[in-house]
Each structure stands twice: as C-alpha cells, then as structure tokens.
mmCIF file of C-alpha atoms and ligand atoms in Angstrom:
data_model
loop_
_atom_site.group_PDB
_atom_site.id
_atom_site.type_symbol
_atom_site.label_atom_id
_atom_site.label_comp_id
_atom_site.label_asym_id
_atom_site.label_seq_id
_atom_site.Cartn_x
_atom_site.Cartn_y
_atom_site.Cartn_z
ATOM 1 C CA MET A 216 -0.159 0.105 -0.090
ATOM 2 C CA THR A 217 1.057 3.215 -0.982
ATOM 3 C CA ASP A 218 2.554 5.015 2.330
ATOM 4 C CA ALA A 219 1.373 8.695 2.257
ATOM 5 C CA ALA A 220 3.260 9.706 5.085
ATOM 6 C CA ARG A 221 6.942 8.233 3.605
ATOM 7 C CA LEU A 222 6.164 9.531 0.557
ATOM 8 C CA GLU A 223 6.079 13.163 2.173
ATOM 9 C CA ARG A 224 9.427 12.339 4.153
ATOM 10 C CA ARG A 225 10.896 11.096 1.310
ATOM 11 C CA ILE A 226 9.687 14.815 -0.997
ATOM 12 C CA HIS A 227 11.522 16.655 1.879
ATOM 13 C CA GLU A 228 14.375 14.681 2.372
ATOM 14 C CA LEU A 229 15.463 15.054 -1.503
ATOM 15 C CA ALA A 230 14.852 18.751 -0.704
ATOM 16 C CA GLN A 231 17.309 19.042 0.967
ATOM 17 C CA ILE A 232 19.691 18.243 -1.498
ATOM 18 C CA GLY A 233 20.575 21.748 -2.886
ATOM 19 C CA ARG A 234 18.231 23.842 -0.621
ATOM 20 C CA THR A 235 19.303 27.011 -1.503
ATOM 21 C CA ASP A 236 16.882 28.679 0.366
ATOM 22 C CA ASP A 237 17.352 32.513 1.728
ATOM 23 C CA PRO A 238 15.869 33.401 4.881
ATOM 24 C CA ALA A 239 15.674 37.098 4.185
ATOM 25 C CA ARG A 240 12.812 36.465 1.609
ATOM 26 C CA GLU A 241 10.027 34.117 2.265
ATOM 27 C CA ILE A 242 9.279 33.236 -1.318
ATOM 28 C CA TYR A 243 12.423 31.341 -1.120
ATOM 29 C CA ALA A 244 11.997 29.063 2.079
ATOM 30 C CA THR A 245 11.818 26.087 -0.240
ATOM 31 C CA ALA A 246 13.892 26.677 -2.674
ATOM 32 C CA VAL A 247 15.816 24.101 -4.101
ATOM 33 C CA SER A 248 19.175 24.644 -6.714
ATOM 34 C CA ARG A 249 20.111 21.294 -8.145
ATOM 35 C CA LEU A 250 21.462 21.479 -11.444
ATOM 36 C CA GLY A 251 22.066 19.283 -13.658
ATOM 37 C CA LEU A 252 25.223 17.020 -13.820
ATOM 38 C CA SER A 253 26.425 18.874 -10.091
ATOM 39 C CA ALA A 254 27.630 16.996 -7.654
ATOM 40 C CA GLU A 255 24.359 17.882 -5.969
ATOM 41 C CA GLU A 256 22.410 15.835 -8.825
ATOM 42 C CA GLN A 257 25.113 12.837 -7.870
ATOM 43 C CA ARG A 258 23.712 13.085 -4.263
ATOM 44 C CA ALA A 259 20.208 13.089 -5.063
ATOM 45 C CA ARG A 260 20.759 9.720 -7.325
ATOM 46 C CA ASP A 261 22.357 8.146 -3.807
ATOM 47 C CA LEU A 262 19.852 9.067 -1.212
ATOM 48 C CA VAL A 263 17.168 7.604 -4.469
ATOM 49 C CA THR A 264 19.198 4.471 -4.482
ATOM 50 C CA SER A 265 19.636 4.317 -0.683
ATOM 51 C CA TRP A 266 15.281 3.876 -0.679
ATOM 52 C CA CYS A 267 15.561 1.385 -3.319
ATOM 53 C CA ALA A 268 18.676 -0.682 -2.828
ATOM 54 C CA PRO A 269 16.689 -2.632 0.498
ATOM 55 C CA HIS A 270 14.329 -3.668 -1.082
ATOM 56 C CA GLY A 271 16.153 -5.369 -3.866
ATOM 57 C CA ALA A 272 17.115 -3.163 -6.064
ATOM 58 C CA THR A 273 20.054 -2.956 -8.145
ATOM 59 C CA ALA A 274 21.797 0.564 -9.107
ATOM 60 C CA ARG A 275 23.234 1.463 -12.512
ATOM 61 C CA ARG A 276 24.353 4.687 -13.616
ATOM 62 C CA ASP A 277 24.786 5.049 -16.919
ATOM 63 C CA PRO A 278 27.597 7.554 -18.893
ATOM 64 C CA ALA A 279 24.943 10.393 -19.033
ATOM 65 C CA ALA A 280 24.771 9.938 -15.353
ATOM 66 C CA ASN A 281 20.828 8.737 -15.315
ATOM 67 C CA LEU A 282 20.307 6.248 -12.813
ATOM 68 C CA TYR A 283 18.431 3.294 -12.852
ATOM 69 C CA LEU A 284 17.503 1.075 -9.682
ATOM 70 C CA ARG A 285 16.291 -2.330 -11.178
ATOM 71 C CA PHE A 286 13.751 -4.285 -9.630
ATOM 72 C CA PRO A 287 14.409 -8.015 -10.764
ATOM 73 C CA GLY A 288 11.395 -10.274 -12.399
ATOM 74 C CA ALA A 289 11.105 -13.876 -13.022
ATOM 75 C CA ASP A 290 12.091 -13.350 -16.931
ATOM 76 C CA PRO A 291 15.504 -11.070 -16.675
ATOM 77 C CA HIS A 292 15.495 -10.724 -20.576
ATOM 78 C CA ALA A 293 11.761 -9.750 -21.155
ATOM 79 C CA PRO A 294 11.416 -6.321 -21.595
ATOM 80 C CA VAL A 295 11.208 -4.033 -18.434
ATOM 81 C CA VAL A 296 8.776 -1.844 -17.285
ATOM 82 C CA LEU A 297 10.516 2.121 -16.842
ATOM 83 C CA VAL A 298 9.077 4.406 -14.297
ATOM 84 C CA GLY A 299 10.265 8.043 -13.170
ATOM 85 C CA SER A 300 11.420 11.372 -14.041
ATOM 86 C CA HIS A 301 14.172 13.462 -13.415
ATOM 87 C CA LEU A 302 16.420 14.501 -10.107
ATOM 88 C CA ASP A 303 17.872 18.362 -11.463
ATOM 89 C CA SER A 304 16.377 21.579 -10.983
ATOM 90 C CA VAL A 305 16.302 25.053 -12.224
ATOM 91 C CA PRO A 306 18.444 27.343 -9.869
ATOM 92 C CA MET A 307 16.056 28.452 -7.010
ATOM 93 C CA GLY A 308 13.091 26.584 -8.244
ATOM 94 C CA GLY A 309 11.034 24.235 -6.302
ATOM 95 C CA ARG A 310 10.637 20.787 -4.484
ATOM 96 C CA PHE A 311 8.115 19.397 -7.088
ATOM 97 C CA ASP A 312 9.053 19.363 -10.426
ATOM 98 C CA GLY A 313 10.699 16.474 -11.332
ATOM 99 C CA ALA A 314 11.072 14.875 -7.958
ATOM 100 C CA LEU A 315 7.866 14.120 -7.326
ATOM 101 C CA GLY A 316 7.959 11.770 -10.221
ATOM 102 C CA VAL A 317 10.815 9.709 -8.947
ATOM 103 C CA CYS A 318 9.498 9.888 -5.335
ATOM 104 C CA CYS A 319 6.074 8.514 -6.240
ATOM 105 C CA ALA A 320 7.878 5.818 -8.918
ATOM 106 C CA VAL A 321 9.492 4.671 -5.770
ATOM 107 C CA GLU A 322 6.765 4.281 -3.579
ATOM 108 C CA ALA A 323 4.514 3.058 -6.393
ATOM 109 C CA VAL A 324 7.503 0.145 -6.761
ATOM 110 C CA VAL A 325 8.199 -0.634 -3.319
ATOM 111 C CA SER A 326 4.898 -0.370 -2.053
ATOM 112 C CA LEU A 327 4.082 -3.657 -4.631
ATOM 113 C CA VAL A 328 7.235 -5.468 -3.744
ATOM 114 C CA GLU A 329 6.241 -4.731 -0.379
ATOM 115 C CA SER A 330 2.780 -6.522 -1.298
ATOM 116 C CA GLY A 331 4.598 -9.083 -2.145
ATOM 117 C CA ALA A 332 3.807 -8.713 -6.132
ATOM 118 C CA ARG A 333 5.565 -10.940 -8.098
ATOM 119 C CA PHE A 334 7.357 -9.375 -11.188
ATOM 120 C CA ALA A 335 6.897 -11.639 -14.390
ATOM 121 C CA ARG A 336 9.439 -8.458 -15.652
ATOM 122 C CA PRO A 337 12.141 -6.193 -14.519
ATOM 123 C CA VAL A 338 10.735 -3.008 -13.179
ATOM 124 C CA GLU A 339 13.274 -0.321 -13.456
ATOM 125 C CA VAL A 340 12.913 3.264 -11.359
ATOM 126 C CA VAL A 341 14.861 6.220 -13.402
ATOM 127 C CA GLY A 342 16.015 8.920 -12.473
ATOM 128 C CA TRP A 343 17.205 11.196 -15.513
ATOM 129 C CA ALA A 344 19.625 13.637 -15.391
ATOM 130 C CA ASP A 345 19.870 17.370 -16.190
ATOM 131 C CA GLU A 346 16.363 17.682 -17.898
ATOM 132 C CA GLU A 347 16.139 21.223 -17.108
ATOM 133 C CA GLY A 348 19.164 22.134 -18.907
ATOM 134 C CA ALA A 349 19.958 25.149 -17.017
ATOM 135 C CA ARG A 350 23.470 24.786 -16.659
ATOM 136 C CA PHE A 351 24.440 23.747 -20.037
ATOM 137 C CA GLY A 352 21.210 25.307 -22.133
ATOM 138 C CA TYR A 353 20.675 21.810 -23.786
ATOM 139 C CA GLY A 354 17.532 20.111 -21.947
ATOM 140 C CA LEU A 355 16.402 16.961 -21.699
ATOM 141 C CA PHE A 356 20.053 15.702 -21.584
ATOM 142 C CA GLY A 357 19.608 12.108 -20.114
ATOM 143 C CA SER A 358 17.132 10.761 -21.878
ATOM 144 C CA ALA A 359 18.085 11.969 -24.665
ATOM 145 C CA ALA A 360 21.457 10.208 -24.624
ATOM 146 C CA ALA A 361 19.367 7.062 -23.854
ATOM 147 C CA PHE A 362 17.259 7.019 -26.682
ATOM 148 C CA GLY A 363 19.759 8.519 -29.401
ATOM 149 C CA ARG A 364 18.164 11.622 -29.252
ATOM 150 C CA LEU A 365 21.519 13.954 -28.042
ATOM 151 C CA ARG A 366 22.078 16.656 -30.676
ATOM 152 C CA VAL A 367 24.844 18.197 -28.910
ATOM 153 C CA ASP A 368 28.789 18.071 -28.289
ATOM 154 C CA PRO A 369 29.900 16.927 -25.164
ATOM 155 C CA GLU A 370 33.005 18.398 -25.438
ATOM 156 C CA ARG A 371 31.989 21.385 -26.800
ATOM 157 C CA VAL A 372 29.230 23.233 -24.745
ATOM 158 C CA ARG A 373 30.375 24.637 -21.502
ATOM 159 C CA ASP A 374 28.605 26.056 -18.612
ATOM 160 C CA LYS A 375 29.630 29.843 -17.902
ATOM 161 C CA GLY A 376 32.077 28.570 -15.796
ATOM 162 C CA GLY A 377 33.557 26.992 -19.044
ATOM 163 C CA THR A 378 33.125 23.562 -17.925
ATOM 164 C CA SER A 379 32.216 21.331 -20.921
ATOM 165 C CA ILE A 380 29.496 18.512 -20.692
ATOM 166 C CA ALA A 381 31.838 16.132 -21.066
ATOM 167 C CA GLU A 382 34.212 17.618 -17.987
ATOM 168 C CA ALA A 383 31.454 17.857 -16.071
ATOM 169 C CA LEU A 384 30.736 14.139 -16.561
ATOM 170 C CA ARG A 385 34.177 13.187 -15.801
ATOM 171 C CA ALA A 386 33.748 15.071 -12.502
ATOM 172 C CA LEU A 387 31.169 12.676 -11.703
ATOM 173 C CA GLY A 388 33.461 9.580 -12.310
ATOM 174 C CA GLU A 389 32.102 9.267 -15.943
ATOM 175 C CA SER A 390 34.123 7.871 -19.217
ATOM 176 C CA GLY A 391 32.197 11.002 -20.876
ATOM 177 C CA ASP A 392 31.482 7.903 -24.119
ATOM 178 C CA LEU A 393 27.802 9.024 -23.994
ATOM 179 C CA ALA A 394 27.173 6.110 -26.852
ATOM 180 C CA GLY A 395 27.175 3.613 -23.494
ATOM 181 C CA ALA A 396 24.221 5.011 -22.563
ATOM 182 C CA MET A 397 21.826 4.538 -25.143
ATOM 183 C CA ARG A 398 19.042 1.788 -24.729
ATOM 184 C CA ASP A 399 17.221 -0.341 -26.683
ATOM 185 C CA PRO A 400 13.728 0.671 -27.072
ATOM 186 C CA LYS A 401 12.341 -2.841 -27.857
ATOM 187 C CA GLY A 402 13.789 -3.451 -24.068
ATOM 188 C CA ILE A 403 11.499 -1.819 -22.499
ATOM 189 C CA ARG A 404 7.866 -2.480 -22.789
ATOM 190 C CA ALA A 405 6.522 0.930 -21.522
ATOM 191 C CA TYR A 406 7.785 3.978 -19.842
ATOM 192 C CA LEU A 407 5.577 5.605 -17.392
ATOM 193 C CA GLU A 408 6.271 9.458 -15.911
ATOM 194 C CA LEU A 409 4.615 10.923 -13.271
ATOM 195 C CA HIS A 410 4.870 14.994 -13.013
ATOM 196 C CA ILE A 411 3.379 17.881 -11.445
ATOM 197 C CA GLU A 412 0.963 19.771 -14.061
ATOM 198 C CA GLN A 413 3.105 23.034 -13.490
ATOM 199 C CA GLY A 414 -0.303 24.737 -14.672
ATOM 200 C CA PRO A 415 -3.157 25.787 -13.246
ATOM 201 C CA ARG A 416 -5.795 22.959 -15.444
ATOM 202 C CA LEU A 417 -6.356 20.651 -13.000
ATOM 203 C CA GLU A 418 -6.555 23.118 -9.921
ATOM 204 C CA ARG A 419 -9.289 24.875 -11.872
ATOM 205 C CA ALA A 420 -10.815 21.263 -12.617
ATOM 206 C CA GLY A 421 -10.936 20.694 -9.186
ATOM 207 C CA ALA A 422 -8.780 17.000 -10.483
ATOM 208 C CA PRO A 423 -5.928 15.853 -8.584
ATOM 209 C CA LEU A 424 -5.354 14.146 -11.396
ATOM 210 C CA GLY A 425 -4.297 14.091 -15.178
ATOM 211 C CA VAL A 426 -3.405 11.552 -17.758
ATOM 212 C CA VAL A 427 -1.273 13.352 -20.570
ATOM 213 C CA SER A 428 -2.751 12.949 -24.303
ATOM 214 C CA ASP A 429 0.346 15.029 -25.967
ATOM 215 C CA ILE A 430 3.242 16.711 -25.024
ATOM 216 C CA VAL A 431 3.359 20.240 -26.611
ATOM 217 C CA GLY A 432 6.469 20.602 -29.465
ATOM 218 C CA ILE A 433 8.884 23.024 -29.338
ATOM 219 C CA PHE A 434 11.071 25.424 -31.125
ATOM 220 C CA HIS A 435 13.835 27.597 -29.780
ATOM 221 C CA GLY A 436 15.907 29.906 -32.241
ATOM 222 C CA LEU A 437 17.836 33.179 -31.581
ATOM 223 C CA VAL A 438 16.763 36.387 -33.506
ATOM 224 C CA MET A 439 19.469 38.349 -33.815
ATOM 225 C CA VAL A 440 18.174 42.316 -35.457
ATOM 226 C CA ARG A 441 21.409 44.832 -36.228
ATOM 227 C CA GLY A 442 21.243 48.534 -36.642
ATOM 228 C CA GLU A 443 23.321 51.259 -36.284
ATOM 229 C CA GLN A 444 25.543 52.371 -33.041
ATOM 230 C CA ASN A 445 25.305 55.890 -32.683
ATOM 231 C CA HIS A 446 25.601 58.797 -30.026
ATOM 232 C CA ALA A 447 22.490 59.235 -28.046
ATOM 233 C CA GLY A 448 21.625 62.802 -28.219
ATOM 234 C CA ALA A 449 23.202 63.826 -31.593
ATOM 235 C CA THR A 450 21.386 61.709 -33.676
ATOM 236 C CA VAL A 451 18.019 63.325 -34.087
ATOM 237 C CA MET A 452 14.963 60.860 -33.986
ATOM 238 C CA GLY A 453 13.944 60.532 -37.923
ATOM 239 C CA GLU A 454 17.581 59.235 -38.560
ATOM 240 C CA ARG A 455 17.960 56.030 -36.086
ATOM 241 C CA HIS A 456 18.503 52.631 -36.680
ATOM 242 C CA ASP A 457 18.020 51.345 -33.160
ATOM 243 C CA ALA A 458 18.480 47.902 -32.939
ATOM 244 C CA LEU A 459 16.664 47.465 -29.710
ATOM 245 C CA VAL A 460 13.449 49.630 -30.703
ATOM 246 C CA ALA A 461 13.048 47.203 -33.645
ATOM 247 C CA ALA A 462 13.479 44.232 -31.474
ATOM 248 C CA SER A 463 11.150 45.208 -28.989
ATOM 249 C CA HIS A 464 8.362 45.780 -32.015
ATOM 250 C CA MET A 465 9.107 42.349 -33.332
ATOM 251 C CA ILE A 466 8.381 40.747 -29.629
ATOM 252 C CA ILE A 467 5.406 42.827 -29.382
ATOM 253 C CA ALA A 468 4.601 41.332 -33.081
ATOM 254 C CA LEU A 469 5.314 37.910 -31.451
ATOM 255 C CA GLU A 470 3.251 37.942 -28.655
ATOM 256 C CA ARG A 471 0.402 39.473 -30.824
ATOM 257 C CA ILE A 472 0.971 36.228 -33.503
ATOM 258 C CA ALA A 473 1.095 33.700 -30.994
ATOM 259 C CA SER A 474 -2.486 34.720 -29.366
ATOM 260 C CA SER A 475 -3.571 34.602 -32.596
ATOM 261 C CA VAL A 476 -3.539 30.976 -33.284
ATOM 262 C CA PRO A 477 -5.166 28.889 -31.277
ATOM 263 C CA ASP A 478 -2.981 26.653 -28.312
ATOM 264 C CA ALA A 479 0.191 28.263 -29.078
ATOM 265 C CA VAL A 480 2.479 30.011 -26.944
ATOM 266 C CA ALA A 481 5.453 32.173 -27.531
ATOM 267 C CA THR A 482 7.956 33.838 -25.103
ATOM 268 C CA VAL A 483 11.167 36.063 -25.493
ATOM 269 C CA GLY A 484 12.943 35.276 -22.355
ATOM 270 C CA GLU A 485 16.481 36.458 -22.976
ATOM 271 C CA ILE A 486 17.771 39.248 -24.882
ATOM 272 C CA THR A 487 21.188 41.257 -25.270
ATOM 273 C CA VAL A 488 21.761 44.659 -26.534
ATOM 274 C CA LYS A 489 24.945 46.035 -27.616
ATOM 275 C CA PRO A 490 26.848 47.890 -26.661
ATOM 276 C CA GLY A 491 24.712 48.348 -23.698
ATOM 277 C CA ALA A 492 25.447 52.143 -23.013
ATOM 278 C CA LYS A 493 23.102 54.429 -21.654
ATOM 279 C CA ASN A 494 24.281 57.502 -24.381
ATOM 280 C CA VAL A 495 24.813 54.740 -27.288
ATOM 281 C CA ILE A 496 21.806 54.034 -29.218
ATOM 282 C CA PRO A 497 21.638 50.205 -29.779
ATOM 283 C CA GLY A 498 23.248 48.866 -32.512
ATOM 284 C CA GLU A 499 23.040 45.248 -31.949
ATOM 285 C CA CYS A 500 20.310 43.039 -30.373
ATOM 286 C CA THR A 501 19.795 39.623 -29.330
ATOM 287 C CA PHE A 502 16.857 37.540 -28.351
ATOM 288 C CA SER A 503 15.484 34.569 -27.528
ATOM 289 C CA LEU A 504 12.717 32.606 -29.113
ATOM 290 C CA ASP A 505 10.445 29.942 -27.453
ATOM 291 C CA ILE A 506 7.552 28.694 -29.732
ATOM 292 C CA ARG A 507 5.346 25.875 -28.467
ATOM 293 C CA ALA A 508 1.938 24.123 -29.721
ATOM 294 C CA PRO A 509 -0.117 20.937 -29.705
ATOM 295 C CA LYS A 510 0.723 20.833 -33.815
ATOM 296 C CA GLN A 511 3.513 21.313 -35.643
ATOM 297 C CA GLU A 512 1.582 23.255 -38.062
ATOM 298 C CA SER A 513 0.788 26.140 -35.309
ATOM 299 C CA ILE A 514 4.512 26.324 -34.803
ATOM 300 C CA ASP A 515 4.812 27.073 -38.197
ATOM 301 C CA LEU A 516 2.135 29.299 -38.472
ATOM 302 C CA VAL A 517 4.046 31.443 -36.103
ATOM 303 C CA LEU A 518 6.971 31.210 -36.946
ATOM 304 C CA GLU A 519 6.072 31.937 -40.788
ATOM 305 C CA ARG A 520 4.259 35.039 -39.656
ATOM 306 C CA PHE A 521 6.995 36.218 -37.346
ATOM 307 C CA LYS A 522 9.251 36.220 -39.840
ATOM 308 C CA ALA A 523 7.154 38.056 -42.632
ATOM 309 C CA GLU A 524 6.208 40.910 -39.694
ATOM 310 C CA ALA A 525 10.151 40.982 -38.684
ATOM 311 C CA ASN A 526 11.399 41.634 -42.596
ATOM 312 C CA GLU A 527 8.494 44.798 -42.802
ATOM 313 C CA ILE A 528 10.368 45.923 -39.683
ATOM 314 C CA PHE A 529 13.547 45.325 -41.070
ATOM 315 C CA ARG A 530 12.945 47.120 -44.034
ATOM 316 C CA LYS A 531 11.620 50.297 -41.893
ATOM 317 C CA SER A 532 14.865 50.701 -40.114
ATOM 318 C CA LEU A 533 17.330 48.178 -39.557
ATOM 319 C CA ARG A 534 20.354 47.189 -41.582
ATOM 320 C CA GLU A 535 20.166 43.182 -41.159
ATOM 321 C CA TRP A 536 18.165 40.903 -39.346
ATOM 322 C CA GLY A 537 18.608 36.716 -39.220
ATOM 323 C CA LEU A 538 16.747 33.985 -37.467
ATOM 324 C CA ARG A 539 19.337 31.101 -36.019
ATOM 325 C CA PRO A 540 17.039 27.603 -34.585
ATOM 326 C CA LEU A 541 18.733 26.129 -31.920
ATOM 327 C CA GLN A 542 16.680 23.036 -31.104
ATOM 328 C CA SER A 543 12.829 21.935 -32.038
ATOM 329 C CA VAL A 544 11.175 19.360 -30.341
ATOM 330 C CA ALA A 545 8.287 16.866 -31.829
ATOM 331 C CA VAL A 546 5.104 17.248 -30.899
ATOM 332 C CA THR A 547 5.037 13.979 -29.029
ATOM 333 C CA PRO A 548 1.744 12.275 -29.275
ATOM 334 C CA LEU A 549 2.007 9.475 -25.988
ATOM 335 C CA ASP A 550 0.302 5.772 -26.102
ATOM 336 C CA GLU A 551 -3.420 5.717 -26.370
ATOM 337 C CA ASP A 552 -3.354 2.202 -24.620
ATOM 338 C CA LEU A 553 -1.154 3.706 -21.852
ATOM 339 C CA ARG A 554 -3.757 6.380 -21.839
ATOM 340 C CA ASP A 555 -6.635 4.341 -21.149
ATOM 341 C CA LEU A 556 -4.716 2.376 -18.627
ATOM 342 C CA LEU A 557 -3.498 5.379 -16.672
ATOM 343 C CA TRP A 558 -7.086 7.065 -16.949
ATOM 344 C CA LYS A 559 -8.446 3.221 -15.264
ATOM 345 C CA SER A 560 -5.999 3.271 -12.468
ATOM 346 C CA ALA A 561 -6.859 6.999 -11.447
ATOM 347 C CA MET A 562 -10.378 5.594 -11.726
ATOM 348 C CA SER A 563 -9.346 2.793 -9.161
ATOM 349 C CA VAL A 564 -8.753 5.449 -6.620
ATOM 350 C CA GLY A 565 -11.494 7.522 -7.054
ATOM 351 C CA MET A 566 -10.329 9.786 -9.577
ATOM 352 C CA ASN A 567 -11.789 11.027 -13.050
ATOM 353 C CA ALA A 568 -8.708 12.203 -14.555
ATOM 354 C CA PRO A 569 -9.161 14.707 -17.703
ATOM 355 C CA THR A 570 -7.116 14.578 -20.066
ATOM 356 C CA LEU A 571 -4.443 17.092 -20.800
ATOM 357 C CA VAL A 572 -2.154 18.408 -23.237
ATOM 358 C CA SER A 573 1.454 19.312 -21.827
ATOM 359 C CA GLY A 574 2.663 22.391 -22.244
ATOM 360 C CA ALA A 575 5.957 21.843 -21.033
ATOM 361 C CA GLY A 576 8.865 19.342 -22.928
ATOM 362 C CA HIS A 577 9.422 16.000 -20.503
ATOM 363 C CA ASP A 578 11.847 13.119 -20.668
ATOM 364 C CA ALA A 579 8.863 11.307 -21.522
ATOM 365 C CA GLN A 580 9.202 12.867 -25.236
ATOM 366 C CA ASN A 581 12.466 10.750 -25.790
ATOM 367 C CA PRO A 582 11.115 7.300 -25.408
ATOM 368 C CA SER A 583 7.835 8.204 -26.813
ATOM 369 C CA LEU A 584 9.599 9.304 -30.200
ATOM 370 C CA ALA A 585 12.186 6.573 -30.399
ATOM 371 C CA GLY A 586 9.220 4.033 -30.282
ATOM 372 C CA VAL A 587 8.667 3.286 -26.583
ATOM 373 C CA PRO A 588 4.684 2.963 -25.629
ATOM 374 C CA THR A 589 4.985 5.956 -22.961
ATOM 375 C CA GLY A 590 2.380 7.225 -20.676
ATOM 376 C CA MET A 591 2.244 10.749 -18.185
ATOM 377 C CA ILE A 592 0.268 11.335 -15.194
ATOM 378 C CA PHE A 593 0.195 14.804 -13.857
ATOM 379 C CA VAL A 594 -0.400 15.892 -10.368
ATOM 380 C CA ARG A 595 -2.449 18.600 -9.473
ATOM 381 C CA SER A 596 0.219 21.807 -8.752
ATOM 382 C CA THR A 597 -0.049 25.195 -7.189
ATOM 383 C CA GLY A 598 2.091 28.030 -6.818
ATOM 384 C CA GLY A 599 3.466 28.368 -10.789
ATOM 385 C CA SER A 600 6.280 26.180 -11.445
ATOM 386 C CA HIS A 601 10.134 26.356 -11.788
ATOM 387 C CA THR A 602 9.760 28.644 -8.678
ATOM 388 C CA PRO A 603 10.102 27.876 -4.920
ATOM 389 C CA THR A 604 6.717 28.221 -4.516
ATOM 390 C CA GLU A 605 5.314 25.454 -6.451
ATOM 391 C CA PHE A 606 3.507 22.973 -4.927
ATOM 392 C CA ALA A 607 1.580 19.465 -4.823
ATOM 393 C CA ALA A 608 0.099 17.940 -1.516
ATOM 394 C CA THR A 609 0.670 15.362 -0.456
ATOM 395 C CA ALA A 610 -2.939 13.638 -0.733
ATOM 396 C CA ASP A 611 -2.440 14.434 -4.247
ATOM 397 C CA ALA A 612 0.701 13.176 -4.756
ATOM 398 C CA ALA A 613 0.258 9.878 -2.657
ATOM 399 C CA LEU A 614 -2.957 9.475 -4.937
ATOM 400 C CA GLY A 615 -0.897 9.539 -7.441
ATOM 401 C CA ALA A 616 1.668 7.079 -6.400
ATOM 402 C CA LYS A 617 -1.153 4.937 -6.307
ATOM 403 C CA ALA A 618 -2.340 5.290 -9.752
ATOM 404 C CA LEU A 619 0.999 4.462 -10.802
ATOM 405 C CA GLU A 620 1.241 1.410 -8.691
ATOM 406 C CA ILE A 621 -2.102 0.263 -10.098
ATOM 407 C CA ALA A 622 -0.301 0.709 -13.519
ATOM 408 C CA ILE A 623 2.454 -1.245 -13.254
ATOM 409 C CA ARG A 624 1.300 -4.054 -11.672
ATOM 410 C CA GLU A 625 -0.780 -4.287 -14.732
ATOM 411 C CA LEU A 626 2.009 -3.710 -16.494
ATOM 412 C CA ALA A 627 4.396 -5.978 -14.628
ATOM 413 C CA THR A 628 3.146 -8.854 -13.365
ATOM 414 C CA ALA A 629 0.761 -10.125 -16.477
HETATM 415 ZN ZN1 ZN B 1379 10.652 18.496 -14.685
#
C-alpha cells in the first residue's frame, strides 16, 4: 500500500539536497538549486538508491549520469517497465518538478514489492540527469542520450564557468562516452512518468490527477537584429536605426501573432543589447524565441508570420536581421493504450482524471519518439512552477503514486 507519510518524508528529504533557502525572502523558504550534472544531482541519485536498495533493487548509473534502479522479474530478459522522472532542478526552483515523479515511482514500486507482488519482467525506476538544461542550455539531456536523440557535442558545450558537459560528467566519474548510455527501445515494455502539472488546469477542474495525451512541440531560436550604433544625443529621432527599438516591435508582434493562433504560446525570455551603454543608440540586439503548440502546423504558422512581420520591421529601420534555429522538439503524442490504462488506474483510486496536453517539455518525449510506448500522469500543483512556491499536496501525490502502482502492477505482473 502506498504510504503517504513515507512519500512526504522522502519529498522533504530530497528537497534538502541543493536547498538554497534565503531566510530574508519568504518566497525562497523552499528553494532548491540542484543543477544537472552537479555534485548535488549526484547526491540525489545516492539518496534515491538508498531508498530502493533495501528492497532488492540493483543500482546502475550510465555514462550520461542517468540512474536506474532495477527490481528483478521472473524473466530477466523480458522488456522492462521503466518508471521515473528527473532529479535536477532549475536554479532557485521548487521541490516537486521532477523530484515528485521519482519519489512517486519509488513509492509505487516499493509498495508493490512490499505487498508481495511477483514481477514477470524487471521494473526499473529511473532518475534522468539534467532534464532542465539550466546549466548547459540543453534540456532533456539524460533521456536524449538514452534514446539516441542527443544533438549536442558534450566536449564543446560549456556552462557559464567554462566547464563542458564532458568535463562535468568526468568529474562525476563517467568516461564521457555517451554512446554507452543508449538503450534499445525494444527492451522497454513501457515508460511511465508522473509529473506535477506546472499549470492551473487541474486546479481549476478540481481534479488531483490528469492523464497526458500529447506533449507540445517546441521551437527554440535566436533572433539577431543589427541597426546602427550612434550617439544618443547627437542623432535626431528620424535618422536612427535603433536595434533595440526594432527588436521591441518584433517581440510585441510575436505576442500578437501567438495570441491569434489557437493553443500556441510564444515567449522571449532573454535579450542582450550591444554595446549596452545608456548614451549609445543600440547597434545590435539579440533575443531568444520559445514557441510551443500541440500541433506542428501551429508552430510553423507562428514562425512564418513572425518572419513576415520581422521583414517589414527590418525594411523600415534595420541593416540586417536573422533567425538562427537552436533546438526543435517534435510534438509527441503519447501511447493510447497507456493513456487508457492510466485513466483506469486513476479511476481505481476514485479519480476521474481529465485528459491534458502538456505545455512543458518532458523526458517522456524521448522514449516516445524512439518508439517506446509512453504514458504520463499529472498531479495537480499550485504556486506556479520553476519557482520555490510550486506545490503539490501530499494527498494528491499519494493518489498519483497509487494510480502509478496499479498501472505498474498491470504492466509488470501480467
Ligand atoms: Zn520537470
């Protein structure tokens, strides 16, 4: 049986690793900074291992620093049931994003073992490494490595301190040869992930649990605009080629365009201005693009309209502009049978779980796009996400763990 008190204790225990509370600011009372491929993330892996080892699990860390805890099944060669989430956080993040999925996976599997369930196939709890990409700018790192979807050179990509991904892995004792992290998708019967919703829909629906149907596609890009650097006092208003003003028009256009395409969202979260002095008209401006939608056509439509408007703005006042694509993640439909199974599992704990599209990216995308049947369950959360205020009630988390337990029982003991 799912033990809600034990689950709560473990969520708390995990939140102590990378805890960065600032007593002067109440909002940071529960802050966690556990960046991907850091010593803190490694400590989290050690802690999760200590929860599972006494119940017969064998721990393995792969060259991408993913943690697998394997509970044996009658047929050791049968495709495994994989269940988990990620162990890293954003800087000054919360206690639940990723961590809750690992804690609930452990609770579900350990409860099954304790109840004397006999697995026909191995069950593995996974703690993915560096999902957030907060340190190296490349998200879903560990799961991408596991499913052959890594599009990054680990020797070349560096954090702000100059450490490369490969160096960070070597500091954790890994060889840095990421090919060794690859898993055969055929060796996995199903991948299940529980995650906080990170949005308000379950809260508004008064539902503790939701089942994910699709994960949105994401386009990340960088826009560069070049105008003309000049004197802030001596250049009359009609003769300026101000890169920042042009960029501002583009950003406002993007907001309008995304608002006009159903279910699309677009964000500019980073901007740099050159040379960056208060008495100099900006000559150059670079800003990020994050465009998401549950349909690829919608992402393409936002991009197309944005380019058309940017061209107009360019013609009026700029010398040059360009858009560099950085990373694209395909729209990921999740497995329909697992969707049904998770919905029924939620029903078994008395919850009619609404079906949701995930607006956030998740590790689940990588196994799914590699052909592994994949299902996701969302737990109601409040207080935003990627912030110390994010919150999932223990009662809701325990319902999620219980539903997960029922689904794993169905998949692993049949
Ligand atoms: Zn997450």
